[in-house]
Amino acid sequence: MDHSKAPLVDALAEYHRLGRYGFTPPGHRQGRGTDQRVLDALGADAFRSDVLAGPGLDDRLSRNGYLQDAEKLMADAVGAETAFFSTCGSSLSVKAAMMSVAGGSKDGLLVARDSHKSIIAGLIFSGVQPHWITPRWDAERHFSHPPSPEQVREEWEKHPDAAGALIVSPSPYGTCADLAGIAEVCHERGKPLIVDEAWGAHLPFHPDLPTWAMDVGADVCVVSVHKMGAGFEQGSVFHHQGDLIDSKHLSSCADLLMTTSPNVLLYSAIDGWRRQMVEQGHELLGNALKLADRARTELAAIPDIEVMEEALLGAEASHDLDRMQVLMDVSATGASGYQIADWLREHRRIDMGLCDHRRIQATLSFADDKATIDGLVEALSAWRDQHDGQTAPEIRLPSPDELQLDTVMLPRDAFFGPIDTIPFAESAGRIAAEQVTPYPPGIPVILPGELIDDAVIEYLRSGIDAGMNVPDPADSELKTIRVVAR
């Protein structure tokens, strides 16, 4: 296929060249009606390109075929059989994949318990019964790793009639599962594997990056183009191959969730990024990996900063690591990741990819350069120089057994059923009716349908006091929580 073409980008350029005008939404009429203060902040070009019917993108069955052509080029670029663009993020894409595999199943879906909250939302939306695959756990560092093929096999033996399995890889920390082994375990049973690869859009385009799910037999993988690619926020693609999932049914499930007014800006950015990666991706990502190596070396030279790599890999840890994610253990400084991230934001205007009680992470991109890396190293060095040894607030860190709450009700039933709002401190033994999710990275500690215990209450309360952000509950300060009514 001719990857020098970008059908959506070309259609948008042609729309501007022809000077077309439509008596259709959007009502701002290419920015003519937009408040000048908004134009000053966002730029007029954004509104000029926010068109609907002009290039024929009024729905997924556009008679002009621009979207379908762009999706075919994307599938060809990454070795999938089909690809679908989404303008509602991987949160939509993963829900569509879950529904297509297990939406009508009474036997549930194997789901990694280190899943993003969007997957939990898919369970609530669909009513699917989750059978949790427990992550591997580093108790010393209080860190979870993706499950192994053996753990997936164990869950299949417990739930042989489940409709399929869903694994997250890479994790938000850049750690990766043995996808080849997990796909083999699933396919031995004739069951499909969904991979939430939201953090892996770049993986197909350089051999020194971790395994790309489509290369090792995954049936569907979902990527967020805005995370490690060059798309706008909300830009997502889900890729499909094989005959264990019906491609047309997958598309129909996406249509149930998709907006009927997709934003051509998001679609075009995905299309243009695919062309960029096919033509220049190997060079761009190769240079980025070299820059990441340099960043790792220089950041590791800062006293008491451990740039994590070998500690994340091994038989009882992760299978592989995306080294574009520079994860640093800062516990030896005495400070928390929350404190350091707050200081960098306030004093150096630098936002970190994520932070937790003992780590901070810089998510690097092929768009970074020497100047941005120098700025990061200088900023973290400046924090270290001024740090007076003040220790972080103590957080109660539960054991793996204490963190693994019992699921006693379907997430959907707990979420939509009658509820009570009670003091969080008094909620042990009650069934949660809402998610409680430290963010980032967005992996819930408590899910609807799980039985709350004292250890998790202490962990979350002490975490909030130490700077943890928990935006999902109705009460974000977590003084109260919504639970299933008795």
PDB file of C-alpha atoms in Angstrom, residues 108-396:
ATOM      1  CA  GLY A 108     -17.364 -14.057  32.239  1.00  0.00           C
ATOM      2  CA  LEU A 109     -13.952 -12.820  31.165  1.00  0.00           C
ATOM      3  CA  LEU A 110     -10.482 -13.353  32.620  1.00  0.00           C
ATOM      4  CA  VAL A 111      -9.241  -9.870  33.518  1.00  0.00           C
ATOM      5  CA  ALA A 112      -5.886  -8.769  34.915  1.00  0.00           C
ATOM      6  CA  ARG A 113      -6.501  -7.097  38.281  1.00  0.00           C
ATOM      7  CA  ASP A 114      -3.963  -4.371  37.430  1.00  0.00           C
ATOM      8  CA  SER A 115      -6.379  -3.052  34.798  1.00  0.00           C
ATOM      9  CA  HIS A 116      -7.102   0.613  34.160  1.00  0.00           C
ATOM     10  CA  LYS A 117     -10.338   2.036  35.469  1.00  0.00           C
ATOM     11  CA  SER A 118     -11.747   2.175  31.916  1.00  0.00           C
ATOM     12  CA  ILE A 119     -11.793  -1.634  31.899  1.00  0.00           C
ATOM     13  CA  ILE A 120     -13.699  -1.629  35.175  1.00  0.00           C
ATOM     14  CA  ALA A 121     -16.133   0.804  33.580  1.00  0.00           C
ATOM     15  CA  GLY A 122     -16.533  -1.746  30.777  1.00  0.00           C
ATOM     16  CA  LEU A 123     -17.450  -4.403  33.324  1.00  0.00           C
ATOM     17  CA  ILE A 124     -20.041  -2.081  34.850  1.00  0.00           C
ATOM     18  CA  PHE A 125     -21.429  -1.114  31.459  1.00  0.00           C
ATOM     19  CA  SER A 126     -21.638  -4.664  30.081  1.00  0.00           C
ATOM     20  CA  GLY A 127     -22.501  -6.642  33.207  1.00  0.00           C
ATOM     21  CA  VAL A 128     -19.687  -9.110  32.461  1.00  0.00           C
ATOM     22  CA  GLN A 129     -18.434 -11.217  35.365  1.00  0.00           C
ATOM     23  CA  PRO A 130     -14.690 -10.670  35.906  1.00  0.00           C
ATOM     24  CA  HIS A 131     -12.428 -13.544  36.901  1.00  0.00           C
ATOM     25  CA  TRP A 132      -9.372 -11.767  38.236  1.00  0.00           C
ATOM     26  CA  ILE A 133      -5.843 -12.673  37.196  1.00  0.00           C
ATOM     27  CA  THR A 134      -3.626 -11.626  40.091  1.00  0.00           C
ATOM     28  CA  PRO A 135      -0.522  -9.607  39.156  1.00  0.00           C
ATOM     29  CA  ARG A 136       2.903 -10.655  40.357  1.00  0.00           C
ATOM     30  CA  TRP A 137       3.841  -8.642  43.422  1.00  0.00           C
ATOM     31  CA  ASP A 138       7.110  -7.139  44.665  1.00  0.00           C
ATOM     32  CA  ALA A 139       6.284  -6.740  48.354  1.00  0.00           C
ATOM     33  CA  GLU A 140       9.547  -4.963  49.169  1.00  0.00           C
ATOM     34  CA  ARG A 141       8.928  -2.168  46.681  1.00  0.00           C
ATOM     35  CA  HIS A 142       5.123  -2.325  46.871  1.00  0.00           C
ATOM     36  CA  PHE A 143       4.938  -2.735  43.098  1.00  0.00           C
ATOM     37  CA  SER A 144       2.846  -4.992  40.871  1.00  0.00           C
ATOM     38  CA  HIS A 145       4.071  -6.674  37.691  1.00  0.00           C
ATOM     39  CA  PRO A 146       1.964  -8.038  34.812  1.00  0.00           C
ATOM     40  CA  PRO A 147       0.794 -11.634  35.265  1.00  0.00           C
ATOM     41  CA  SER A 148       2.773 -14.523  33.820  1.00  0.00           C
ATOM     42  CA  PRO A 149       1.508 -17.129  31.314  1.00  0.00           C
ATOM     43  CA  GLU A 150       1.402 -19.611  34.210  1.00  0.00           C
ATOM     44  CA  GLN A 151      -0.934 -17.354  36.186  1.00  0.00           C
ATOM     45  CA  VAL A 152      -3.191 -16.990  33.166  1.00  0.00           C
ATOM     46  CA  ARG A 153      -3.184 -20.774  32.714  1.00  0.00           C
ATOM     47  CA  GLU A 154      -4.204 -21.235  36.364  1.00  0.00           C
ATOM     48  CA  GLU A 155      -7.211 -18.955  35.873  1.00  0.00           C
ATOM     49  CA  TRP A 156      -8.226 -20.827  32.717  1.00  0.00           C
ATOM     50  CA  GLU A 157      -8.198 -24.049  34.719  1.00  0.00           C
ATOM     51  CA  LYS A 158     -10.501 -22.453  37.279  1.00  0.00           C
ATOM     52  CA  HIS A 159     -12.794 -20.850  34.661  1.00  0.00           C
ATOM     53  CA  PRO A 160     -12.535 -22.932  31.459  1.00  0.00           C
ATOM     54  CA  ASP A 161     -15.772 -21.558  30.009  1.00  0.00           C
ATOM     55  CA  ALA A 162     -14.791 -17.877  30.229  1.00  0.00           C
ATOM     56  CA  ALA A 163     -15.172 -16.074  26.919  1.00  0.00           C
ATOM     57  CA  GLY A 164     -11.624 -14.763  26.693  1.00  0.00           C
ATOM     58  CA  ALA A 165      -8.810 -12.995  28.544  1.00  0.00           C
ATOM     59  CA  LEU A 166      -7.774  -9.358  28.861  1.00  0.00           C
ATOM     60  CA  ILE A 167      -4.214  -8.330  29.746  1.00  0.00           C
ATOM     61  CA  VAL A 168      -2.655  -4.879  30.190  1.00  0.00           C
ATOM     62  CA  SER A 169       0.774  -4.506  28.573  1.00  0.00           C
ATOM     63  CA  PRO A 170       2.714  -2.232  28.744  1.00  0.00           C
ATOM     64  CA  SER A 171       1.609  -1.063  32.155  1.00  0.00           C
ATOM     65  CA  PRO A 172       1.637   2.693  32.868  1.00  0.00           C
ATOM     66  CA  TYR A 173       5.105   2.072  34.377  1.00  0.00           C
ATOM     67  CA  GLY A 174       6.397   0.623  31.090  1.00  0.00           C
ATOM     68  CA  THR A 175       6.552  -2.979  32.345  1.00  0.00           C
ATOM     69  CA  CYS A 176       5.455  -5.633  29.853  1.00  0.00           C
ATOM     70  CA  ALA A 177       3.894  -9.096  30.002  1.00  0.00           C
ATOM     71  CA  ASP A 178       5.025 -12.195  28.121  1.00  0.00           C
ATOM     72  CA  LEU A 179       2.357 -11.709  25.475  1.00  0.00           C
ATOM     73  CA  ALA A 180       3.587 -14.545  23.281  1.00  0.00           C
ATOM     74  CA  GLY A 181       3.253 -16.997  26.154  1.00  0.00           C
ATOM     75  CA  ILE A 182      -0.125 -15.651  27.242  1.00  0.00           C
ATOM     76  CA  ALA A 183      -1.497 -15.740  23.677  1.00  0.00           C
ATOM     77  CA  GLU A 184      -0.377 -19.359  23.371  1.00  0.00           C
ATOM     78  CA  VAL A 185      -2.144 -20.285  26.616  1.00  0.00           C
ATOM     79  CA  CYS A 186      -5.375 -18.658  25.425  1.00  0.00           C
ATOM     80  CA  HIS A 187      -5.254 -20.116  21.939  1.00  0.00           C
ATOM     81  CA  GLU A 188      -4.670 -23.644  23.279  1.00  0.00           C
ATOM     82  CA  ARG A 189      -8.271 -23.336  24.456  1.00  0.00           C
ATOM     83  CA  GLY A 190      -9.524 -21.614  21.341  1.00  0.00           C
ATOM     84  CA  LYS A 191     -10.155 -18.428  23.338  1.00  0.00           C
ATOM     85  CA  PRO A 192      -9.274 -14.865  22.272  1.00  0.00           C
ATOM     86  CA  LEU A 193      -6.785 -12.551  23.929  1.00  0.00           C
ATOM     87  CA  ILE A 194      -7.467  -8.819  24.238  1.00  0.00           C
ATOM     88  CA  VAL A 195      -4.437  -6.665  25.026  1.00  0.00           C
ATOM     89  CA  ASP A 196      -4.909  -3.199  26.481  1.00  0.00           C
ATOM     90  CA  GLU A 197      -1.796  -1.771  24.848  1.00  0.00           C
ATOM     91  CA  ALA A 198      -2.781   1.845  25.413  1.00  0.00           C
ATOM     92  CA  TRP A 199       0.830   2.726  26.268  1.00  0.00           C
ATOM     93  CA  GLY A 200       2.239   0.869  23.258  1.00  0.00           C
ATOM     94  CA  ALA A 201       1.215   2.697  20.083  1.00  0.00           C
ATOM     95  CA  HIS A 202       4.896   3.127  19.145  1.00  0.00           C
ATOM     96  CA  LEU A 203       5.894  -0.510  19.611  1.00  0.00           C
ATOM     97  CA  PRO A 204       5.424  -1.739  15.991  1.00  0.00           C
ATOM     98  CA  PHE A 205       7.816   0.840  14.615  1.00  0.00           C
ATOM     99  CA  HIS A 206      11.180  -0.094  16.145  1.00  0.00           C
ATOM    100  CA  PRO A 207      12.720  -3.529  16.866  1.00  0.00           C
ATOM    101  CA  ASP A 208      14.387  -2.407  20.106  1.00  0.00           C
ATOM    102  CA  LEU A 209      11.028  -1.712  21.724  1.00  0.00           C
ATOM    103  CA  PRO A 210       9.032  -4.432  23.531  1.00  0.00           C
ATOM    104  CA  THR A 211       6.866  -6.968  21.746  1.00  0.00           C
ATOM    105  CA  TRP A 212       3.946  -5.662  19.691  1.00  0.00           C
ATOM    106  CA  ALA A 213       0.797  -7.644  20.514  1.00  0.00           C
ATOM    107  CA  MET A 214      -0.176  -8.268  16.888  1.00  0.00           C
ATOM    108  CA  ASP A 215       3.226  -9.857  16.207  1.00  0.00           C
ATOM    109  CA  VAL A 216       2.652 -12.621  18.767  1.00  0.00           C
ATOM    110  CA  GLY A 217      -0.941 -13.531  18.005  1.00  0.00           C
ATOM    111  CA  ALA A 218      -3.131 -11.289  20.163  1.00  0.00           C
ATOM    112  CA  ASP A 219      -6.628 -11.155  18.702  1.00  0.00           C
ATOM    113  CA  VAL A 220      -7.343  -7.512  19.535  1.00  0.00           C
ATOM    114  CA  CYS A 221      -5.082  -4.817  20.881  1.00  0.00           C
ATOM    115  CA  VAL A 222      -6.037  -1.291  21.809  1.00  0.00           C
ATOM    116  CA  VAL A 223      -3.624   1.658  21.593  1.00  0.00           C
ATOM    117  CA  SER A 224      -3.844   5.303  22.606  1.00  0.00           C
ATOM    118  CA  VAL A 225      -2.174   7.327  19.886  1.00  0.00           C
ATOM    119  CA  HIS A 226      -1.883  10.385  22.122  1.00  0.00           C
ATOM    120  CA  LYS A 227       0.167   8.601  24.807  1.00  0.00           C
ATOM    121  CA  MET A 228       3.297   7.404  22.995  1.00  0.00           C
ATOM    122  CA  GLY A 229       2.430   8.661  19.518  1.00  0.00           C
ATOM    123  CA  ALA A 230       1.618  12.077  18.103  1.00  0.00           C
ATOM    124  CA  GLY A 231      -2.165  12.173  18.070  1.00  0.00           C
ATOM    125  CA  PHE A 232      -4.573  14.387  19.955  1.00  0.00           C
ATOM    126  CA  GLU A 233      -5.978  13.362  23.313  1.00  0.00           C
ATOM    127  CA  GLN A 234      -8.845  10.868  22.785  1.00  0.00           C
ATOM    128  CA  GLY A 235      -7.266   9.469  19.626  1.00  0.00           C
ATOM    129  CA  SER A 236      -7.269   5.664  19.768  1.00  0.00           C
ATOM    130  CA  VAL A 237      -7.015   2.679  17.442  1.00  0.00           C
ATOM    131  CA  PHE A 238      -8.002  -0.906  18.027  1.00  0.00           C
ATOM    132  CA  HIS A 239      -6.433  -3.587  15.862  1.00  0.00           C
ATOM    133  CA  HIS A 240      -7.834  -7.021  15.080  1.00  0.00           C
ATOM    134  CA  GLN A 241      -6.664 -10.260  13.515  1.00  0.00           C
ATOM    135  CA  GLY A 242      -7.726 -13.909  13.327  1.00  0.00           C
ATOM    136  CA  ASP A 243     -11.128 -15.574  13.443  1.00  0.00           C
ATOM    137  CA  LEU A 244     -11.743 -15.870  17.203  1.00  0.00           C
ATOM    138  CA  ILE A 245     -13.414 -12.451  17.224  1.00  0.00           C
ATOM    139  CA  ASP A 246     -15.858 -11.378  14.520  1.00  0.00           C
ATOM    140  CA  SER A 247     -14.498  -8.168  13.004  1.00  0.00           C
ATOM    141  CA  LYS A 248     -17.937  -6.908  11.999  1.00  0.00           C
ATOM    142  CA  HIS A 249     -19.330  -7.575  15.469  1.00  0.00           C
ATOM    143  CA  LEU A 250     -16.360  -5.740  16.977  1.00  0.00           C
ATOM    144  CA  SER A 251     -17.113  -2.755  14.749  1.00  0.00           C
ATOM    145  CA  SER A 252     -20.793  -2.884  15.705  1.00  0.00           C
ATOM    146  CA  CYS A 253     -19.909  -2.870  19.401  1.00  0.00           C
ATOM    147  CA  ALA A 254     -17.748   0.196  18.832  1.00  0.00           C
ATOM    148  CA  ASP A 255     -20.614   1.908  17.004  1.00  0.00           C
ATOM    149  CA  LEU A 256     -22.824   1.420  20.062  1.00  0.00           C
ATOM    150  CA  LEU A 257     -20.369   3.488  22.092  1.00  0.00           C
ATOM    151  CA  MET A 258     -19.000   5.854  19.446  1.00  0.00           C
ATOM    152  CA  THR A 259     -20.164   9.385  18.899  1.00  0.00           C
ATOM    153  CA  THR A 260     -22.055  10.025  15.655  1.00  0.00           C
ATOM    154  CA  SER A 261     -20.201  13.343  15.377  1.00  0.00           C
ATOM    155  CA  PRO A 262     -16.522  12.320  15.321  1.00  0.00           C
ATOM    156  CA  ASN A 263     -13.904  15.042  15.275  1.00  0.00           C
ATOM    157  CA  VAL A 264     -11.978  15.064  12.020  1.00  0.00           C
ATOM    158  CA  LEU A 265      -9.006  16.644  13.809  1.00  0.00           C
ATOM    159  CA  LEU A 266      -8.559  13.523  15.912  1.00  0.00           C
ATOM    160  CA  TYR A 267      -8.953  11.168  12.964  1.00  0.00           C
ATOM    161  CA  SER A 268      -6.565  13.179  10.793  1.00  0.00           C
ATOM    162  CA  ALA A 269      -3.886  13.291  13.474  1.00  0.00           C
ATOM    163  CA  ILE A 270      -4.006   9.477  13.748  1.00  0.00           C
ATOM    164  CA  ASP A 271      -3.776   9.193   9.960  1.00  0.00           C
ATOM    165  CA  GLY A 272      -0.848  11.591   9.732  1.00  0.00           C
ATOM    166  CA  TRP A 273       1.004   9.930  12.597  1.00  0.00           C
ATOM    167  CA  ARG A 274       0.756   6.539  10.852  1.00  0.00           C
ATOM    168  CA  ARG A 275       2.359   8.021   7.749  1.00  0.00           C
ATOM    169  CA  GLN A 276       5.078   9.658   9.849  1.00  0.00           C
ATOM    170  CA  MET A 277       5.898   6.387  11.602  1.00  0.00           C
ATOM    171  CA  VAL A 278       6.039   4.339   8.409  1.00  0.00           C
ATOM    172  CA  GLU A 279       8.312   6.867   6.734  1.00  0.00           C
ATOM    173  CA  GLN A 280      10.420   8.078   9.676  1.00  0.00           C
ATOM    174  CA  GLY A 281       9.506   6.010  12.731  1.00  0.00           C
ATOM    175  CA  HIS A 282      12.598   3.806  12.818  1.00  0.00           C
ATOM    176  CA  GLU A 283      14.906   6.812  12.811  1.00  0.00           C
ATOM    177  CA  LEU A 284      12.801   8.920  15.186  1.00  0.00           C
ATOM    178  CA  LEU A 285      12.361   6.143  17.721  1.00  0.00           C
ATOM    179  CA  GLY A 286      15.968   5.017  17.398  1.00  0.00           C
ATOM    180  CA  ASN A 287      17.116   8.516  18.292  1.00  0.00           C
ATOM    181  CA  ALA A 288      14.565   8.647  21.110  1.00  0.00           C
ATOM    182  CA  LEU A 289      15.873   5.399  22.602  1.00  0.00           C
ATOM    183  CA  LYS A 290      19.424   6.762  22.550  1.00  0.00           C
ATOM    184  CA  LEU A 291      18.195   9.910  24.264  1.00  0.00           C
ATOM    185  CA  ALA A 292      16.362   7.799  26.836  1.00  0.00           C
ATOM    186  CA  ASP A 293      19.583   5.908  27.582  1.00  0.00           C
ATOM    187  CA  ARG A 294      21.358   9.208  28.142  1.00  0.00           C
ATOM    188  CA  ALA A 295      18.555  10.470  30.375  1.00  0.00           C
ATOM    189  CA  ARG A 296      18.697   7.272  32.430  1.00  0.00           C
ATOM    190  CA  THR A 297      22.453   7.594  32.933  1.00  0.00           C
ATOM    191  CA  GLU A 298      22.353  11.249  33.959  1.00  0.00           C
ATOM    192  CA  LEU A 299      19.328  10.891  36.233  1.00  0.00           C
ATOM    193  CA  ALA A 300      20.905   7.860  37.922  1.00  0.00           C
ATOM    194  CA  ALA A 301      23.930  10.027  38.788  1.00  0.00           C
ATOM    195  CA  ILE A 302      21.782  12.191  41.087  1.00  0.00           C
ATOM    196  CA  PRO A 303      22.363  11.039  44.686  1.00  0.00           C
ATOM    197  CA  ASP A 304      19.766   8.596  46.040  1.00  0.00           C
ATOM    198  CA  ILE A 305      17.833   8.440  42.739  1.00  0.00           C
ATOM    199  CA  GLU A 306      17.526   4.883  41.430  1.00  0.00           C
ATOM    200  CA  VAL A 307      16.552   4.657  37.770  1.00  0.00           C
ATOM    201  CA  MET A 308      14.730   1.348  37.722  1.00  0.00           C
ATOM    202  CA  GLU A 309      15.578  -1.249  35.091  1.00  0.00           C
ATOM    203  CA  GLU A 310      17.023  -4.566  36.249  1.00  0.00           C
ATOM    204  CA  ALA A 311      14.781  -4.536  39.328  1.00  0.00           C
ATOM    205  CA  LEU A 312      11.776  -4.546  37.005  1.00  0.00           C
ATOM    206  CA  LEU A 313      12.867  -7.568  34.970  1.00  0.00           C
ATOM    207  CA  GLY A 314      13.190 -11.256  35.755  1.00  0.00           C
ATOM    208  CA  ALA A 315      11.404 -14.515  36.466  1.00  0.00           C
ATOM    209  CA  GLU A 316       9.315 -13.039  39.272  1.00  0.00           C
ATOM    210  CA  ALA A 317       8.990  -9.613  37.713  1.00  0.00           C
ATOM    211  CA  SER A 318       8.180  -8.260  34.260  1.00  0.00           C
ATOM    212  CA  HIS A 319       9.016  -9.902  30.931  1.00  0.00           C
ATOM    213  CA  ASP A 320      10.245  -6.726  29.232  1.00  0.00           C
ATOM    214  CA  LEU A 321      10.457  -2.969  29.717  1.00  0.00           C
ATOM    215  CA  ASP A 322       9.755   0.051  27.548  1.00  0.00           C
ATOM    216  CA  ARG A 323      12.820   2.147  28.275  1.00  0.00           C
ATOM    217  CA  MET A 324      11.056   5.264  27.060  1.00  0.00           C
ATOM    218  CA  GLN A 325       9.367   5.175  30.470  1.00  0.00           C
ATOM    219  CA  VAL A 326      12.023   6.363  32.934  1.00  0.00           C
ATOM    220  CA  LEU A 327      10.849   5.162  36.335  1.00  0.00           C
ATOM    221  CA  MET A 328      12.820   6.405  39.343  1.00  0.00           C
ATOM    222  CA  ASP A 329      12.688   5.053  42.895  1.00  0.00           C
ATOM    223  CA  VAL A 330      13.242   8.062  45.166  1.00  0.00           C
ATOM    224  CA  SER A 331      12.682   6.344  48.523  1.00  0.00           C
ATOM    225  CA  ALA A 332      16.357   6.645  49.495  1.00  0.00           C
ATOM    226  CA  THR A 333      15.978  10.435  49.583  1.00  0.00           C
ATOM    227  CA  GLY A 334      13.387  10.155  52.337  1.00  0.00           C
ATOM    228  CA  ALA A 335      10.845  12.056  50.238  1.00  0.00           C
ATOM    229  CA  SER A 336       7.780  10.679  48.508  1.00  0.00           C
ATOM    230  CA  GLY A 337       7.152  10.772  44.795  1.00  0.00           C
ATOM    231  CA  TYR A 338       4.171  13.026  45.523  1.00  0.00           C
ATOM    232  CA  GLN A 339       6.394  15.613  47.227  1.00  0.00           C
ATOM    233  CA  ILE A 340       8.984  15.647  44.450  1.00  0.00           C
ATOM    234  CA  ALA A 341       6.372  15.902  41.692  1.00  0.00           C
ATOM    235  CA  ASP A 342       4.715  18.817  43.501  1.00  0.00           C
ATOM    236  CA  TRP A 343       8.069  20.616  43.847  1.00  0.00           C
ATOM    237  CA  LEU A 344       8.970  20.134  40.177  1.00  0.00           C
ATOM    238  CA  ARG A 345       5.569  21.448  39.142  1.00  0.00           C
ATOM    239  CA  GLU A 346       5.758  24.503  41.384  1.00  0.00           C
ATOM    240  CA  HIS A 347       9.424  25.460  41.037  1.00  0.00           C
ATOM    241  CA  ARG A 348      10.394  24.226  37.563  1.00  0.00           C
ATOM    242  CA  ARG A 349       7.017  24.077  35.778  1.00  0.00           C
ATOM    243  CA  ILE A 350       7.679  20.426  34.903  1.00  0.00           C
ATOM    244  CA  ASP A 351       4.918  17.829  35.110  1.00  0.00           C
ATOM    245  CA  MET A 352       5.925  14.203  35.639  1.00  0.00           C
ATOM    246  CA  GLY A 353       4.239  11.295  33.897  1.00  0.00           C
ATOM    247  CA  LEU A 354       3.190   9.795  37.217  1.00  0.00           C
ATOM    248  CA  CYS A 355       4.180   9.612  40.847  1.00  0.00           C
ATOM    249  CA  ASP A 356       3.397   7.393  43.799  1.00  0.00           C
ATOM    250  CA  HIS A 357       4.519   7.034  47.387  1.00  0.00           C
ATOM    251  CA  ARG A 358       8.132   6.172  46.413  1.00  0.00           C
ATOM    252  CA  ARG A 359       8.510   6.754  42.667  1.00  0.00           C
ATOM    253  CA  ILE A 360       8.344   9.373  39.959  1.00  0.00           C
ATOM    254  CA  GLN A 361       8.301   8.714  36.234  1.00  0.00           C
ATOM    255  CA  ALA A 362       9.242  10.683  33.151  1.00  0.00           C
ATOM    256  CA  THR A 363       7.425   9.499  30.043  1.00  0.00           C
ATOM    257  CA  LEU A 364       9.749  10.312  27.159  1.00  0.00           C
ATOM    258  CA  SER A 365       8.677  10.811  23.552  1.00  0.00           C
ATOM    259  CA  PHE A 366      10.333  10.886  20.167  1.00  0.00           C
ATOM    260  CA  ALA A 367       9.560  14.630  20.312  1.00  0.00           C
ATOM    261  CA  ASP A 368      11.974  15.148  23.231  1.00  0.00           C
ATOM    262  CA  ASP A 369      15.454  16.460  22.588  1.00  0.00           C
ATOM    263  CA  LYS A 370      18.653  17.400  24.406  1.00  0.00           C
ATOM    264  CA  ALA A 371      17.112  20.582  25.777  1.00  0.00           C
ATOM    265  CA  THR A 372      14.098  18.889  27.342  1.00  0.00           C
ATOM    266  CA  ILE A 373      16.245  16.145  28.895  1.00  0.00           C
ATOM    267  CA  ASP A 374      18.746  18.697  30.201  1.00  0.00           C
ATOM    268  CA  GLY A 375      15.837  20.588  31.744  1.00  0.00           C
ATOM    269  CA  LEU A 376      14.581  17.457  33.500  1.00  0.00           C
ATOM    270  CA  VAL A 377      18.017  16.506  34.837  1.00  0.00           C
ATOM    271  CA  GLU A 378      18.710  20.052  36.014  1.00  0.00           C
ATOM    272  CA  ALA A 379      15.329  20.330  37.701  1.00  0.00           C
ATOM    273  CA  LEU A 380      15.638  17.037  39.589  1.00  0.00           C
ATOM    274  CA  SER A 381      19.223  17.918  40.562  1.00  0.00           C
ATOM    275  CA  ALA A 382      17.977  21.256  41.897  1.00  0.00           C
ATOM    276  CA  TRP A 383      15.329  19.486  43.957  1.00  0.00           C
ATOM    277  CA  ARG A 384      17.963  17.129  45.364  1.00  0.00           C
ATOM    278  CA  ASP A 385      20.305  20.035  46.237  1.00  0.00           C
ATOM    279  CA  GLN A 386      17.644  21.882  48.208  1.00  0.00           C
ATOM    280  CA  HIS A 387      16.145  18.777  49.862  1.00  0.00           C
ATOM    281  CA  ASP A 388      16.836  19.035  53.576  1.00  0.00           C
ATOM    282  CA  GLY A 389      16.147  15.417  54.414  1.00  0.00           C
ATOM    283  CA  GLN A 390      12.581  15.976  55.541  1.00  0.00           C
ATOM    284  CA  THR A 391      10.872  12.615  55.426  1.00  0.00           C
ATOM    285  CA  ALA A 392       7.642  11.790  53.682  1.00  0.00           C
ATOM    286  CA  PRO A 393       4.420  11.262  55.630  1.00  0.00           C
ATOM    287  CA  GLU A 394       4.041   7.622  56.552  1.00  0.00           C
ATOM    288  CA  ILE A 395       1.693   5.528  54.389  1.00  0.00           C
ATOM    289  CA  ARG A 396       0.253   2.237  55.621  1.00  0.00           C
TER     290      ARG A 396
END
